Amino acid sequence: MGVSKSTGTQSGTKSSTQGVRSETVRRSNLSAILGMLRTAASVTRSELVEATGLTRSAVGSLIGELVEHGLVTEIGAQHDGHRGRPSAMAELDGAGLAALSFEIGVDGVAAAVVNLRGEVIDDARASRTRGPVPVEAKVDDLVTLANLLGYVDGAVGDRRIVGIGVAVAGTVTSDGQTVVMAPNLQWSDVQLADLVSARFGDGVAVTIGNDADVGALAEHRFGAGDGASDMIFVGGEIGIGGGIIVDGQRVHGRSGFAGEVGHMPVNPSGDVCGCGSIGCWETEVGERALLRRAGLDEDGGNAAVQRLLLAAQQGDAMVLDAFAEHGGWMAIGLACLINVFDPEIVVMGGMFNDVWHHVEDVVTSDLARTSFGGRARPGVVVAGRLGNSARLIGAAELAFQPLLDNPVSA
Amino acid sequence: MGVSKSTGTQSGTKSSTQGVRSETVRRSNLSAILGMLRTAASVTRSELVEATGLTRSAVGSLIGELVEHGLVTEIGAQHDGHRGRPSAMAELDGAGLAALSFEIGVDGVAAAVVNLRGEVIDDARASRTRGPVPVEAKVDDLVTLANLLGYVDGAVGDRRIVGIGVAVAGTVTSDGQTVVMAPNLQWSDVQLADLVSARFGDGVAVTIGNDADVGALAEHRFGAGDGASDMIFVGGEIGIGGGIIVDGQRVHGRSGFAGEVGHMPVNPSGDVCGCGSIGCWETEVGERALLRRAGLDEDGGNAAVQRLLLAAQQGDAMVLDAFAEHGGWMAIGLACLINVFDPEIVVMGGMFNDVWHHVEDVVTSDLARTSFGGRARPGVVVAGRLGNSARLIGAAELAFQPLLDNPVSA
DNA sequence: CCCCATTTGTTGTAATCTATTACAAATAAA
DNA sequence: TTTATTTGTAATAGATTACAACAAATGGGG
């Protein structure tokens, strides 16, 4: 084949002023292979050779190193009827590893043990009456849940916990250490990573993420977003948040605050929003707006929304009307996002995950009219596949990230 | 120092399934050094060593190769009073190179010869009465302008033309070959790259870009966006377009259509837009809206806008009122973009470049109220620095891109 | 004016990583 | 059973950067 083959395509390296060395090459290739093994159930070596553009020997060496570190196992080849020696299958191992993930919301907290495949091995939830809760109390709750899940000394059962990820309904600095503002919890400038770290020991790294951002991460890697390179996730309950994936990477913004889609101004003659602006999308498509449209108490919370969903399923005309109006406003914000990003897919999570079924028709037909050049063909906006677990799975991904970037660090 | 130093920071390589080889390493490092030399006037070798994290010997070898290919010259060291042997200065050469760039707008066409530093060496413009023009006529205009600039057989004077870039007021596929839709020119699905290529010979690659996208590129690399990693450029005249830079890279979207900020819905009770939707930002902040607010003919074109600017400078109260109202609507769309992206900087180009002076106060004070958490502190939104040349410079960057990614390809 | 510490460029060698080549192993087809 | 094909492995080669030693250039101190 010779050099003329040269793997074509883009360089695979990002333009930057940082130099690259041979260690970087190894790390990058290990990471690429591990990444492929994570999404597919099992991959043959020859598939890896083709996908990476590397040679058989290089792939062999890389897999050997991953096996050595207990991240990958090789299983017998499958004779698939093709000619020639069958290729050995490589599979993600990671049976001895897991991430511990937490979710801090206004209604309570949740915790899960998640494996490298993004599967929830065990989880636990604790509800509290909605409202602001001091940080210390929330962290106490986390510790309680972790104990419930059997977390002892950096491990759960025979799985070593490689890191702790926390999803919070608030803005988080891009270093994943500090909660800058969580309006519904009434937190501001909380060094959450340090507080959690203090309770779980120094051996385990703690990373925080905005709940919509981590939801996006989860749906992108294991859910409805699958292998899309450009994706938008819209989630939330009272407050509406968004997670944006461009070219396979989360968009952070200047300081980690990107994705505040709930505060896109969509209605100049709308209500005053908690943020001080007027007619934010959140005031039109948030939980309170939905309840108001259905003639219920705005503060009814998730329980009221569930009753509404039941009524809709039973064909209650007034409730269906409320959903239709709600869908109209949802479409307006979605048109904005779609026209600006031209995403491959928009995933509706959080409250919208439940509601989607009842608004899909309205939203889709509105978007056909309002998206530029009709780019929002049906199927661009979909409901999330991970439902309530999305945030926990995404938070676990935060914890796994260092391992994924540098699989054989130690 | 030993390995413990290990350059820290991010890997510099993007997560991808593509493998990396030693050629890739060399290319990436050459590209990094060339990139640094492009922005700074001149850089010492020791500065390059520090910035790249590479060793002196590696940097020496890389610069040597760039010098060999005529892209870089080394000039004598500057004794800056520091102790030790003064470091040699490296400077971008590229005296023998240039890009030929074109801009196709509704009002006419423009052409320029641009060097590797993003400096316009020579340019020419041709106006036509506003309106749709067949592609062939526009391409004829381009050839005329190129001749005027002295383009002969892949060169202008003693500069070899490494590529041709074209900015068009329309959506362009992400491969930079086809204009999908240009409403104001009434083009759709035009294989513009091929048409231009046919007139300029096969030796020179032709790349097309959306005018706002290339404007963003130019302001990001050589203008107001400088070294910002997250930037938004808003430009346009009749139609409003946007170019989005995230993490130093243009956001393309699924098929290259991202950045249609002119069609963000901002006013549910607004006018019907040409795109079929209602209350698009464009209907509130486009040229026609401005003229309407000032009580002029909506179709007055750029000439009318210039008269308006003059009247505003002379303190015409009615015109100033019109600008204030216009600024209010500008702020609404900007708040949307800022809340969603949290950019370091927003650059106002095209028509807004001229108008900015008269709306800045209104926009800034509105944004302080409507941007989430007051993140739009003064100075986030600025006027472009490259003015009318931004699109030509950006189009030239499209032409230079292959060279920048792979400096010593041949 | 000379010597020394400091910084930088250069050169030769070592280390790291992937490509190449040759060969063995495993399978289907003839 | 033989042959063609595909895959895995091991040894060697090639490319690139790191490392170490030394030379060159400069300022500071005596």
Short mmCIF file of C-alpha atoms (C1' of nucleotides) in Angstrom, two decimals, chain B residues 43-52 56-57 59-61 63-64 74 87-90, chain C residues 8-10:
data_model
loop_
_atom_site.label_atom_id
_atom_site.label_comp_id
_atom_site.label_asym_id
_atom_site.label_seq_id
_atom_site.Cartn_x
_atom_site.Cartn_y
_atom_site.Cartn_z
CA VAL B 43 8.45 35.35 17.61
CA THR B 44 11.72 34.21 19.14
CA ARG B 45 12.61 30.57 19.06
CA SER B 46 12.63 30.39 22.82
CA GLU B 47 9.10 31.74 22.89
CA LEU B 48 8.13 28.97 20.51
CA VAL B 49 9.81 26.42 22.74
CA GLU B 50 7.81 27.63 25.71
CA ALA B 51 4.50 27.87 23.89
CA THR B 52 4.68 24.47 22.22
CA ARG B 56 14.87 23.47 21.42
CA SER B 57 16.10 20.85 19.02
CA VAL B 59 11.69 23.58 17.30
CA GLY B 60 14.96 24.11 15.46
CA SER B 61 14.22 21.25 13.13
CA ILE B 63 11.66 25.97 11.75
CA GLY B 64 14.39 24.69 9.49
CA GLU B 74 14.86 33.83 10.44
CA SER B 87 17.19 34.08 20.70
CA ALA B 88 16.77 34.24 16.95
CA MET B 89 13.57 35.75 15.64
CA ALA B 90 11.40 33.86 13.24
"C1'" DT C 8 20.37 29.75 23.19
"C1'" DG C 9 21.49 26.93 18.94
"C1'" DT C 10 23.47 22.59 17.21
#
